[in-house]
Tab-separated table of C-alpha atoms in Angstrom:
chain	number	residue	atom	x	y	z
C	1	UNK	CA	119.103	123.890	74.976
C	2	UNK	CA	117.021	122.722	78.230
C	3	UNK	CA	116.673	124.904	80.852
C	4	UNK	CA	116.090	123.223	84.737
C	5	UNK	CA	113.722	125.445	86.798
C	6	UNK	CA	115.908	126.728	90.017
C	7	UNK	CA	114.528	128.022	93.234
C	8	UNK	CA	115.071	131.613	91.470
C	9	UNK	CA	112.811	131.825	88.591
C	10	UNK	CA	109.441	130.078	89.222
C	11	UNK	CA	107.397	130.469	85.789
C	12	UNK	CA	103.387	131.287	86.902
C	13	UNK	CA	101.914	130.576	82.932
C	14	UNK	CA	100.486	127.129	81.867
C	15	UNK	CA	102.401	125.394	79.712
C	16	UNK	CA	101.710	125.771	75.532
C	17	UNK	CA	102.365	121.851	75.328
C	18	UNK	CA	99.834	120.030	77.528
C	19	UNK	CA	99.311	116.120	77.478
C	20	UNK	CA	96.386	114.836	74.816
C	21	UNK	CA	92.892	114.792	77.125
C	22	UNK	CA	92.491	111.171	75.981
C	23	UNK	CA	95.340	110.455	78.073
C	24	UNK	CA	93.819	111.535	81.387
C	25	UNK	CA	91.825	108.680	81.519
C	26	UNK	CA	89.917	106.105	83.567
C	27	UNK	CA	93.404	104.195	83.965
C	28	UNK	CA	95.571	106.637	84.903
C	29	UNK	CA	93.333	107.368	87.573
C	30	UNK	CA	93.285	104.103	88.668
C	31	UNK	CA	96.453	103.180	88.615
C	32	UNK	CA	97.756	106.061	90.346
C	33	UNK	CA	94.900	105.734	93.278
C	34	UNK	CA	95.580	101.764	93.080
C	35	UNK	CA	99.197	101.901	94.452
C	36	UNK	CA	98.862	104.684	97.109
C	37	UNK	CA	95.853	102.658	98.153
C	38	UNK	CA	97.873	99.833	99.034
C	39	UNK	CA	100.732	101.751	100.377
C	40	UNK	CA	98.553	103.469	103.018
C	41	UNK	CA	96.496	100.253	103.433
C	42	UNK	CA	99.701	98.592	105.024
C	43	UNK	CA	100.466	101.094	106.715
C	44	UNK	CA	96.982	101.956	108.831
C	45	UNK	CA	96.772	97.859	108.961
C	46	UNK	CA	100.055	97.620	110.576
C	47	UNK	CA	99.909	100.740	112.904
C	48	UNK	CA	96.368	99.199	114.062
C	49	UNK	CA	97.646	95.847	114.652
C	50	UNK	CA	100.665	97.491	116.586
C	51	UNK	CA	98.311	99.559	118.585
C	52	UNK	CA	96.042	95.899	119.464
C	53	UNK	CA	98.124	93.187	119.190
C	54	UNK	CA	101.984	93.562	118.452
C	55	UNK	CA	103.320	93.929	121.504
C	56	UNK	CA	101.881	90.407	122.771
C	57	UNK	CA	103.016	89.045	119.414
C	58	UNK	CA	106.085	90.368	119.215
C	59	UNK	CA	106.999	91.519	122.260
C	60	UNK	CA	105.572	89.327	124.904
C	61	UNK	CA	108.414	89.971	127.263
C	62	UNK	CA	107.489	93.744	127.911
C	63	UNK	CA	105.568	95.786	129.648
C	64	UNK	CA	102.556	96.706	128.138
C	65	UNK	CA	103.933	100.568	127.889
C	66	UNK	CA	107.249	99.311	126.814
C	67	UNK	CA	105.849	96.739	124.176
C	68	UNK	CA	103.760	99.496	122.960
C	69	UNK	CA	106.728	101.443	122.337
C	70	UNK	CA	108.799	98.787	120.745
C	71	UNK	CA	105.602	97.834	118.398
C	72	UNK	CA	104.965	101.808	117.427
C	73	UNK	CA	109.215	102.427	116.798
C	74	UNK	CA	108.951	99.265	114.361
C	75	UNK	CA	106.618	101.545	112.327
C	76	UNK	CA	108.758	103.816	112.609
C	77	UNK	CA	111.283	101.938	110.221
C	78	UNK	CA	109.679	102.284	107.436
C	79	UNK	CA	110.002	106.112	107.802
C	80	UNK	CA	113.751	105.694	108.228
C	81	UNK	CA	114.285	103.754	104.877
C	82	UNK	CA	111.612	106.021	102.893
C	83	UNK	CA	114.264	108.492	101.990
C	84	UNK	CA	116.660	105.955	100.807
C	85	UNK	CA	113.646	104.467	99.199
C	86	UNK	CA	112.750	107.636	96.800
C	87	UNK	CA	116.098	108.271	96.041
C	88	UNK	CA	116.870	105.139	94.315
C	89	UNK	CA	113.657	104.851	92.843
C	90	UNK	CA	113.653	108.638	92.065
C	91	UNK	CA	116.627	107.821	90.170
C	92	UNK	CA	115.791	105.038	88.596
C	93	UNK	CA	112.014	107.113	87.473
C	94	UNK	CA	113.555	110.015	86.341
C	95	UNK	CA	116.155	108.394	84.489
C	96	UNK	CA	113.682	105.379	82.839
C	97	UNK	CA	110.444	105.954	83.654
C	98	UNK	CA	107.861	106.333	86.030
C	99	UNK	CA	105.810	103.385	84.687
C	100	UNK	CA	108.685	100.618	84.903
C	101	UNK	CA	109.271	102.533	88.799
C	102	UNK	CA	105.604	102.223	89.724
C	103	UNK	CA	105.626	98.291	88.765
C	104	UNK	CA	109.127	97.614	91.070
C	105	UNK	CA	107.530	99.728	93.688
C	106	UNK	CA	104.188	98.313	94.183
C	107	UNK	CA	105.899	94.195	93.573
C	108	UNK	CA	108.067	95.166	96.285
C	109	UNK	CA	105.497	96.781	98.749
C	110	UNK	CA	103.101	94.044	97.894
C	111	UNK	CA	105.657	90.969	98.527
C	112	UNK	CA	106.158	92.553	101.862
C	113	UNK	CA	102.842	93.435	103.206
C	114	UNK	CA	101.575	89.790	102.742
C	115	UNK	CA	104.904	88.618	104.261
C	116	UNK	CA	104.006	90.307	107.709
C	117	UNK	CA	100.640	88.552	107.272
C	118	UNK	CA	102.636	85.083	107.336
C	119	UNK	CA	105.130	85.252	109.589
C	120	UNK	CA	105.365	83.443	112.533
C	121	UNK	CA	105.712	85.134	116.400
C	122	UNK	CA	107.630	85.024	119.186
C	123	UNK	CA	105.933	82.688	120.784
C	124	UNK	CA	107.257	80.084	117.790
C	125	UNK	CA	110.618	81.151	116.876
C	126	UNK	CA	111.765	83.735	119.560
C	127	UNK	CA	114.102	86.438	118.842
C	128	UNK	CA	113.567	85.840	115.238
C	129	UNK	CA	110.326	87.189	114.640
C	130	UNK	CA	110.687	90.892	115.873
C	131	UNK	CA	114.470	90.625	113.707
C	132	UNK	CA	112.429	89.828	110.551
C	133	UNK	CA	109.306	92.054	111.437
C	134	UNK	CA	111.485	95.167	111.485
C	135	UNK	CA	113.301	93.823	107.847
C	136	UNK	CA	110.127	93.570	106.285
C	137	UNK	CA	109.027	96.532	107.146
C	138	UNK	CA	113.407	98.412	106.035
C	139	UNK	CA	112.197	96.995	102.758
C	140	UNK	CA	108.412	98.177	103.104
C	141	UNK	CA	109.696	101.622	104.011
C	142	UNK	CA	112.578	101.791	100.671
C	143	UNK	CA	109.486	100.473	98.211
C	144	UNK	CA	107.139	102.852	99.699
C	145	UNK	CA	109.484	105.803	99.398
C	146	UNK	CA	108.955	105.102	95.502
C	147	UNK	CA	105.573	104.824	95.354
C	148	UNK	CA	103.621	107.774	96.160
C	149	UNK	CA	106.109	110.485	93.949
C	150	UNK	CA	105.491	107.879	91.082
C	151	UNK	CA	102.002	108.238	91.335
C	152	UNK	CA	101.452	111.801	92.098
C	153	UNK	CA	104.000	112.068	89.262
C	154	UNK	CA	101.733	109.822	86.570
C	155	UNK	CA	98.398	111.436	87.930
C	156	UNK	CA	99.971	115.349	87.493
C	157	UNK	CA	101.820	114.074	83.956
C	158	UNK	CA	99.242	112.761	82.472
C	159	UNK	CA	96.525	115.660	83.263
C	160	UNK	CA	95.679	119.003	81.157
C	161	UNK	CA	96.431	122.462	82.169
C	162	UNK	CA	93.886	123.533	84.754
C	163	UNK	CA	93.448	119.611	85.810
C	164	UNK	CA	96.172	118.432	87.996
C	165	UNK	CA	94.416	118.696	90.892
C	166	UNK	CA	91.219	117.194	89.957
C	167	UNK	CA	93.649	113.987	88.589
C	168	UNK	CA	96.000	113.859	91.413
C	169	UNK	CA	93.576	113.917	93.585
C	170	UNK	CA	93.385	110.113	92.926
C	171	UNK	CA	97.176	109.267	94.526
C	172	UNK	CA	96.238	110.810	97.208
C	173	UNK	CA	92.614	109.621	97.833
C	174	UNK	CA	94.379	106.460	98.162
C	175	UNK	CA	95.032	107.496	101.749
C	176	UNK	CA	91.611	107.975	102.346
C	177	UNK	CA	90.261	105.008	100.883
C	178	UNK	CA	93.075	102.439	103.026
C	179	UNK	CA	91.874	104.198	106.366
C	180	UNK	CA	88.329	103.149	105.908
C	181	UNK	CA	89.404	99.675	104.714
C	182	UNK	CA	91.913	98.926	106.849
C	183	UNK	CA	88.829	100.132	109.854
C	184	UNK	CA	86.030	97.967	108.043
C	185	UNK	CA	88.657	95.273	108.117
C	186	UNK	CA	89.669	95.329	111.623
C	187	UNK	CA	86.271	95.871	112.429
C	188	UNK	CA	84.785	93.266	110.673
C	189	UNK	CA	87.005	90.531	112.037
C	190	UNK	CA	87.001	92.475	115.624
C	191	UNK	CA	83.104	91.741	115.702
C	192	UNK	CA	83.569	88.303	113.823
C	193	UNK	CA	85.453	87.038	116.312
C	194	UNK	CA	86.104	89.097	119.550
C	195	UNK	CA	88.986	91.757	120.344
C	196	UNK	CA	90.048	89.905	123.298
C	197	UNK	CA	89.919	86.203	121.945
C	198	UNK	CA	92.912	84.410	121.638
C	199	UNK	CA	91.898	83.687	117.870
C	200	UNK	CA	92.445	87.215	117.402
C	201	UNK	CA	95.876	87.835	118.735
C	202	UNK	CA	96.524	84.416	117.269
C	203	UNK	CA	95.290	84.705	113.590
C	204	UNK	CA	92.749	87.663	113.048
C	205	UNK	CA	95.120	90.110	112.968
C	206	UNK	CA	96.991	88.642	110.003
C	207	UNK	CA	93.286	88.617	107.801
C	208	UNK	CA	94.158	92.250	106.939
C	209	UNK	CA	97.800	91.659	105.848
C	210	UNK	CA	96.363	88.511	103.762
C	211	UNK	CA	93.836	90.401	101.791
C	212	UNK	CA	96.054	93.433	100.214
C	213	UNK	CA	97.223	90.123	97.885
C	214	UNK	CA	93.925	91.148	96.250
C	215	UNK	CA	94.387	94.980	96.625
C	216	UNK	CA	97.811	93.819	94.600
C	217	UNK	CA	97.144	92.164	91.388
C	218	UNK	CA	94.628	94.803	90.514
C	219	UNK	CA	97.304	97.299	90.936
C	220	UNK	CA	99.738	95.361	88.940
C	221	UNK	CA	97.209	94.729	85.969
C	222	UNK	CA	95.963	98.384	85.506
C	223	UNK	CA	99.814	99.945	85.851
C	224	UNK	CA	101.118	96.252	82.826
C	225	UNK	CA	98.596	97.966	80.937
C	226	UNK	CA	99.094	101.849	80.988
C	227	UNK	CA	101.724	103.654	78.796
C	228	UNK	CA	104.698	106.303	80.222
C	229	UNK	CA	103.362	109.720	80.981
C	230	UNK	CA	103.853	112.010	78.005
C	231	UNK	CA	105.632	114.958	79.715
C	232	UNK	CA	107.836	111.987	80.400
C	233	UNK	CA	108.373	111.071	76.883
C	234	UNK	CA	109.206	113.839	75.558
C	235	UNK	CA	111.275	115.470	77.663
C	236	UNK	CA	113.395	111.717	77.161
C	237	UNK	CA	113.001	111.728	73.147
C	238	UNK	CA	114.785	115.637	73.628
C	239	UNK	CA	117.460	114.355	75.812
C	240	UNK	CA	116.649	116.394	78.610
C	241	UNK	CA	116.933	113.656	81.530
C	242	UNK	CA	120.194	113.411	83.753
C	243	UNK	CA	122.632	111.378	84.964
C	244	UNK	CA	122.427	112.240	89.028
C	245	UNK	CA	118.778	113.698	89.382
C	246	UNK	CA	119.468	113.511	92.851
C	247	UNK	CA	122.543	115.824	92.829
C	248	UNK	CA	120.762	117.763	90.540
C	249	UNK	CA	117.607	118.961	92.613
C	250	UNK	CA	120.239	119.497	95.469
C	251	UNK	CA	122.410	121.444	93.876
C	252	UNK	CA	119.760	123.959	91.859
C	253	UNK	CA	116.683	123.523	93.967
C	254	UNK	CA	117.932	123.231	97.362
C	255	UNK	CA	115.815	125.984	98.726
C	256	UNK	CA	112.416	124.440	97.375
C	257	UNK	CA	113.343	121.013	98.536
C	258	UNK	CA	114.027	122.197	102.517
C	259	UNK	CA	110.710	124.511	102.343
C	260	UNK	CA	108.826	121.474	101.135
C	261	UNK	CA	110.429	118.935	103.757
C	262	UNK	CA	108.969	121.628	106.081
C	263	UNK	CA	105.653	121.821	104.866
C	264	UNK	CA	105.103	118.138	104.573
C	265	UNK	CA	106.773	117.724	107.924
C	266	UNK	CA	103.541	119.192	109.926
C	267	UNK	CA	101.250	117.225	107.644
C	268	UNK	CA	102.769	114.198	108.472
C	269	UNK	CA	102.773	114.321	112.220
C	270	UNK	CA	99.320	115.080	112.334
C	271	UNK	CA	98.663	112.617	109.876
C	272	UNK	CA	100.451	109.622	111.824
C	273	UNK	CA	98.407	110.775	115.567
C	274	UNK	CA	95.303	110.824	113.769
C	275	UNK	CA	95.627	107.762	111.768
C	276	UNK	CA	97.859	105.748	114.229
C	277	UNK	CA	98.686	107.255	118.087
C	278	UNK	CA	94.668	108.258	118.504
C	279	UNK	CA	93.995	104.132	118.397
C	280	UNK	CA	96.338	103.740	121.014
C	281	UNK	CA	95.239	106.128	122.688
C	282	UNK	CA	91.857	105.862	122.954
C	283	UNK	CA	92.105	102.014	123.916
C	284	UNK	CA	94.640	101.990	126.304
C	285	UNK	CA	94.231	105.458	128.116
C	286	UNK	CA	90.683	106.063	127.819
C	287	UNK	CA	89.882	102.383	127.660
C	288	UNK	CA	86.985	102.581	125.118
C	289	UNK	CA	86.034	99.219	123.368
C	290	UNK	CA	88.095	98.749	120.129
C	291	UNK	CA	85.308	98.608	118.161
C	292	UNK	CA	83.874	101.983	118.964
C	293	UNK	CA	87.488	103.415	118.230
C	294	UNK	CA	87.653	101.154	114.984
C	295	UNK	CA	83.911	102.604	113.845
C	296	UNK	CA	85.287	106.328	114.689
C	297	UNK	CA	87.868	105.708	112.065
C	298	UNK	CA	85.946	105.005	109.773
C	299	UNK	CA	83.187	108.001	109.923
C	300	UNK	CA	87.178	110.189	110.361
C	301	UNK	CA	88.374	108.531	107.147
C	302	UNK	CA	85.327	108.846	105.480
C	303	UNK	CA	85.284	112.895	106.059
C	304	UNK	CA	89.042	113.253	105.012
C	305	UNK	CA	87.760	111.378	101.611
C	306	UNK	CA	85.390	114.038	100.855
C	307	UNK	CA	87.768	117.027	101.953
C	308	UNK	CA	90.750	115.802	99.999
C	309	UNK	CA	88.208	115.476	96.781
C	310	UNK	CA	87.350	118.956	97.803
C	311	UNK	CA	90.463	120.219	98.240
C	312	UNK	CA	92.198	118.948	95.216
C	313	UNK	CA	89.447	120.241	92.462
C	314	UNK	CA	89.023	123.604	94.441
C	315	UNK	CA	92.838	123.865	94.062
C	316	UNK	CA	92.515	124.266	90.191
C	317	UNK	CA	90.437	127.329	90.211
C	318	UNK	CA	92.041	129.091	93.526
C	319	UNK	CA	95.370	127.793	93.635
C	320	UNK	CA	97.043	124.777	95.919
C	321	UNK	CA	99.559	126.807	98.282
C	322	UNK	CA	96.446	128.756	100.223
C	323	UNK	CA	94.741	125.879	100.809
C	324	UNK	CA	97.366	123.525	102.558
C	325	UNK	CA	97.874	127.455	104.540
C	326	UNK	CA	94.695	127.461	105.856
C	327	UNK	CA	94.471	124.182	106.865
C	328	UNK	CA	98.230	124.000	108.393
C	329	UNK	CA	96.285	126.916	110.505
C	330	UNK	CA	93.010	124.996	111.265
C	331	UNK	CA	95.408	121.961	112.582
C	332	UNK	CA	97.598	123.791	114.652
C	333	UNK	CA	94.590	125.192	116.656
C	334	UNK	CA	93.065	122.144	116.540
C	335	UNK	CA	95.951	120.543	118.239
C	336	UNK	CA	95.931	122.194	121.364
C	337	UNK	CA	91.852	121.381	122.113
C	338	UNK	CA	92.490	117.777	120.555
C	339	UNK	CA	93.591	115.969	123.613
C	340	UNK	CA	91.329	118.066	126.273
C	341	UNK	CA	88.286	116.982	124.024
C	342	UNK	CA	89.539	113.352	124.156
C	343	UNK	CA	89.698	113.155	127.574
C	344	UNK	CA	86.579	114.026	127.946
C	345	UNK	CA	86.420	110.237	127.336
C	346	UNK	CA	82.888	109.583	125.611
C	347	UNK	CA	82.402	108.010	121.878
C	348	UNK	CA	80.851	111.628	121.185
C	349	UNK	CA	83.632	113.994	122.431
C	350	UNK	CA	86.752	111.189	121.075
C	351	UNK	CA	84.477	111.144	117.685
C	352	UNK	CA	84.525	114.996	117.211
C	353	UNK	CA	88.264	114.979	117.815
C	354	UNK	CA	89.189	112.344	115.751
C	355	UNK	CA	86.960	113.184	112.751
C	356	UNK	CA	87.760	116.935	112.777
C	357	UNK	CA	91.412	116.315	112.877
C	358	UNK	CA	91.155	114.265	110.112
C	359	UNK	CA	89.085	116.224	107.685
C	360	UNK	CA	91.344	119.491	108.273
C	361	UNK	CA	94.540	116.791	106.974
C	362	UNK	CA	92.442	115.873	103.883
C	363	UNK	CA	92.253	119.432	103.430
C	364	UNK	CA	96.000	119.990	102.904
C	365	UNK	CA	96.984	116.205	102.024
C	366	UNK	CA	94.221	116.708	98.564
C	367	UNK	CA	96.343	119.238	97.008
C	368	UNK	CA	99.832	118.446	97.872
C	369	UNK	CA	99.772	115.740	95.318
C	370	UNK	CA	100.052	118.610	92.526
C	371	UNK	CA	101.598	121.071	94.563
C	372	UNK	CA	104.967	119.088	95.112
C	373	UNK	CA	105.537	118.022	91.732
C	374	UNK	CA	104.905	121.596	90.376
C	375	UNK	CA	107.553	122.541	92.537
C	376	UNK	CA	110.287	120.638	90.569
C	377	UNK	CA	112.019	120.478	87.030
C	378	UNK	CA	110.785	117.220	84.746
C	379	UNK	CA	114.170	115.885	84.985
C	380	UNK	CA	114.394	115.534	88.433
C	381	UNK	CA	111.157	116.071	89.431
C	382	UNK	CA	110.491	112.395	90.898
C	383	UNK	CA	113.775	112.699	92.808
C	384	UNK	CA	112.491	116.391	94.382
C	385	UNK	CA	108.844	114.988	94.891
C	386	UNK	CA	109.803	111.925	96.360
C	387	UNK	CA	112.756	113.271	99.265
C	388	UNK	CA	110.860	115.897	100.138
C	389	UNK	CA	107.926	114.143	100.570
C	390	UNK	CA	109.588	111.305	102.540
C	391	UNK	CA	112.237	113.314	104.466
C	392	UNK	CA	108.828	115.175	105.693
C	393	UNK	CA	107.516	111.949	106.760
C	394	UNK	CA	110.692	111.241	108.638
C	395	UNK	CA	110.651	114.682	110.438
C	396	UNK	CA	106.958	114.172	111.219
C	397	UNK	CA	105.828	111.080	111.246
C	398	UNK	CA	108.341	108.734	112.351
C	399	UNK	CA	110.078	111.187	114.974
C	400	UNK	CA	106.159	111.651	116.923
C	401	UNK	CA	105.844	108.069	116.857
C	402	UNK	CA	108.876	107.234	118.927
C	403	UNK	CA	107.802	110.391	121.627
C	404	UNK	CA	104.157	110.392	121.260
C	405	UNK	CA	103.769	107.759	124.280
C	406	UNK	CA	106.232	109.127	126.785
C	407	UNK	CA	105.184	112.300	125.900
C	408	UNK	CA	101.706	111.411	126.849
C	409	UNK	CA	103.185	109.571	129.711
C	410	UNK	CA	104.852	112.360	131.044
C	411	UNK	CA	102.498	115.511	129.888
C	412	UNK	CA	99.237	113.709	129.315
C	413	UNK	CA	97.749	114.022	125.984
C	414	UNK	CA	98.713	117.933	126.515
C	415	UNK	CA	102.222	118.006	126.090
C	416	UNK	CA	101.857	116.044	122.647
C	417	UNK	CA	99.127	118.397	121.161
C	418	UNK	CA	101.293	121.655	121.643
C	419	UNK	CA	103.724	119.614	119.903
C	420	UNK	CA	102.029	119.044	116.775
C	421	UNK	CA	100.896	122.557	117.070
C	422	UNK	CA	104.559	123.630	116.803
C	423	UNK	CA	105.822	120.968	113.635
C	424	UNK	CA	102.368	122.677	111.980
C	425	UNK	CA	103.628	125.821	112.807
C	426	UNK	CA	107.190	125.089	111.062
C	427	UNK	CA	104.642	124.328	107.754
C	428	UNK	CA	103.197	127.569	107.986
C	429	UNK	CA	106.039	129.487	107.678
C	430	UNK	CA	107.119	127.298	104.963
C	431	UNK	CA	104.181	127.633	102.949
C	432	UNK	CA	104.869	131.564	103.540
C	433	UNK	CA	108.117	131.465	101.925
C	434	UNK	CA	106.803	129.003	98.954
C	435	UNK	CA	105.542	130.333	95.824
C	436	UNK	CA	101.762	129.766	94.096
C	437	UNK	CA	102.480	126.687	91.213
C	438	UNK	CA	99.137	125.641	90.224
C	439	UNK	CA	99.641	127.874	86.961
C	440	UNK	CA	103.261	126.581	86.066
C	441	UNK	CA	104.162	124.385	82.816
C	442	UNK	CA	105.474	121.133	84.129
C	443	UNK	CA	107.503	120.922	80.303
């Protein structure tokens, strides 16, 4: 008879049935890091070309403060249509698959990133373009909300006991990776061929977008050529999937899901000012150069690389929940001297800001990508990953996009940094309430 795990009776053994070690191989590795590379690529390439160059693009008519705000709520979208996003594909994973998911995900997300790159602007069809820039991005935003649960899923399902971490660290490395190449690549073509050239706002911002095509078919080859996960496989071959996996998680695991919307809610906000607002912020307000801001990224990315591969192997041996803890703590007091630091207004002081912030998320982000799906029964588990990992991004990320600039506007950078300080302290007391699960069978 199967048994679903409930919010009442967390089981803190490993499991007797682990996957093969053969199976947590080079591929699975790669294809999980491959399509959470892409993911994030789009979205630091879009959030830095909304920052620069959107709201002359797309929003000519504006005011610079109001075009701003019109380019950052488009990126908001895709945080509105994530949930909707890992439903669906939740269902469809944890009824078929999470390979066949992962493929439909990533052609999706793909199809639409390169579509951005393509499109015309306002300037040649009017109205139009800022009509289809937000639908590309609605059906960005429902492939996206697919993706990452798929891969966190295939990393953590594929790995021995006392390994998820190390092996989902990969999914979520992927974060890492698109910061510092979607920096490099603004950068490159920044220096190439000026920041305030016309060729820029004309046709270097769409290089980016172009390029993920690459980023694309590698991601497409490597998951054509892996196999379903075999916690997966068996769990289907004993007829232990269901029919409404997303009923299901609601109706025994509602407790777990809202805790973990929590949690990933303060990650998420911090996240999107770090990785998005700071660019804005540090161009328009404090007027530094955008390459300075765009090599900044890059040194911030670069440290939340090496904390997130630190994070997620040291959350094997001491466990995953005291780790996102401690750094939900280190952001939220890092949030209130964020802002004062920036405005101190030199590369050094908006450099130690940036790439503090930064490494403290890679801290928590590193072993979330085992900690959510450890949460969650195998039968629904892609469904539980997935909604509480996008309603979290809805909560945090899109909601401080749409305030962060009046906010500022109103409070100066202030006002927003005691914000974050209090969504980070709504994922502390989550993580209080939220058992250990680094030890617990995912069969």
């Amino acid at each position: 008879m199967t048994t679903l795990a409930t919010d009442a009776a967390p089981s803190p053994t490993f499991a007797p049935d682990t996957p093969p070690p053969e199976r947590t191989d080079r591929r699975v590795a790669l294809a999980s890091l491959a399509g959470t590379t892409i993911e994030f690529y789009d979205y630091f390439i879009y959030g830095t070309a909304a920052a620069l160059v959107f709201n002359k693009v797309f929003f000519p008519n504006l005011s610079p403060t109001m075009g701003a705000v019109a380019a950052l709520a488009t990126l908001a979208v895709v945080f509105v249509f994530r949930p909707l996003g890992s439903a669906v594909f939740g269902h469809i994973g944890d009824r078929l698959g999470r390979k066949r998911t992962l493929v439909l995900t990533l052609t999706l997300m793909g199809l639409c990133t390169v579509g951005v790159g393509v499109m015309p602007g306002a300037a040649t069809i009017g109205w139009v373009a800022p009509v289809l820039l937000v639908l590309f991005r609605a059906a960005q935003g429902f492939a996206v909300g697919g993706e990452w649960a798929g891969a966190a899923l295939f990393a953590s399902e594929n790995a021995a006991d006392g390994r998820r971490g190390r092996l989902t660290m990969y999914p979520q490395l992927g974060a890492c990776v698109a910061f510092v190449l979607a920096s490099l690549t603004f950068l490159v073509v920044n220096l190439s061929i000026g920041e305030t050239s016309d060729a820029f706002v004309t046709w270097g911002w769409r290089v980016p977008f172009l390029l993920s095509a690459g980023l694309i078919a590698v991601g497409l080859y490597v998951r054509l050529h892996t196999s379903e996960t075999p916690v997966f496989a068996r769990a289907r071959s004993r007829g232990e999937t269901t029919r409404a996996p997303f009923l299901e998680v609601w109706r025994r695991q509602t407790r777990t899901m809202l805790l973990a919307i929590g949690v990933t809610t303060g990650i998420f906000g911090a996240m999107t000012v770090g990785s998005v607002y700071l660019t804005t912020y540090a161009t328009t307000t404090l007027h530094l150069g955008m390459s300075t801001i765009l090599l900044i990224d890059v040194l911030a990315a670069a440290a939340a690389c090496v904390t997130t591969v630190l994070a997620s192997v040291w959350s094997d041996r001491i466990g995953r929940r005291g780790l996102v803890l401690a750094s939900c703590i280190g952001l939220a007091a890092w949030s209130l001297v964020l802002f004062p630091l920036m405005n101190v207004g030199t590369p050094l002081a908006v450099g130690t800001a940036v790439v503090v912030l930064l490494a403290l998320i890679g801290l928590a982000y590193g072993p979330l990508g085992a900690y959510l799906p450890e949460m969650f029964a195998t039968r629904c588990r892609y469904t539980g990953a997935g909604v509480s990992y996008n309603l979290g991004g809805v909560a945090g990320g899109a909601v401080i996009l749409l305030i962060a600039a009046p906010l500022s506007a109103t409070w100066g950078g202030v006002g927003l940094g005691l914000y974050m300080t209090a969504m980070l302290l709504v994922s502390i007391g989550c993580l209080v309430a939220l058992p250990e699960t680094y030890r617990r069978p995912l069969s």
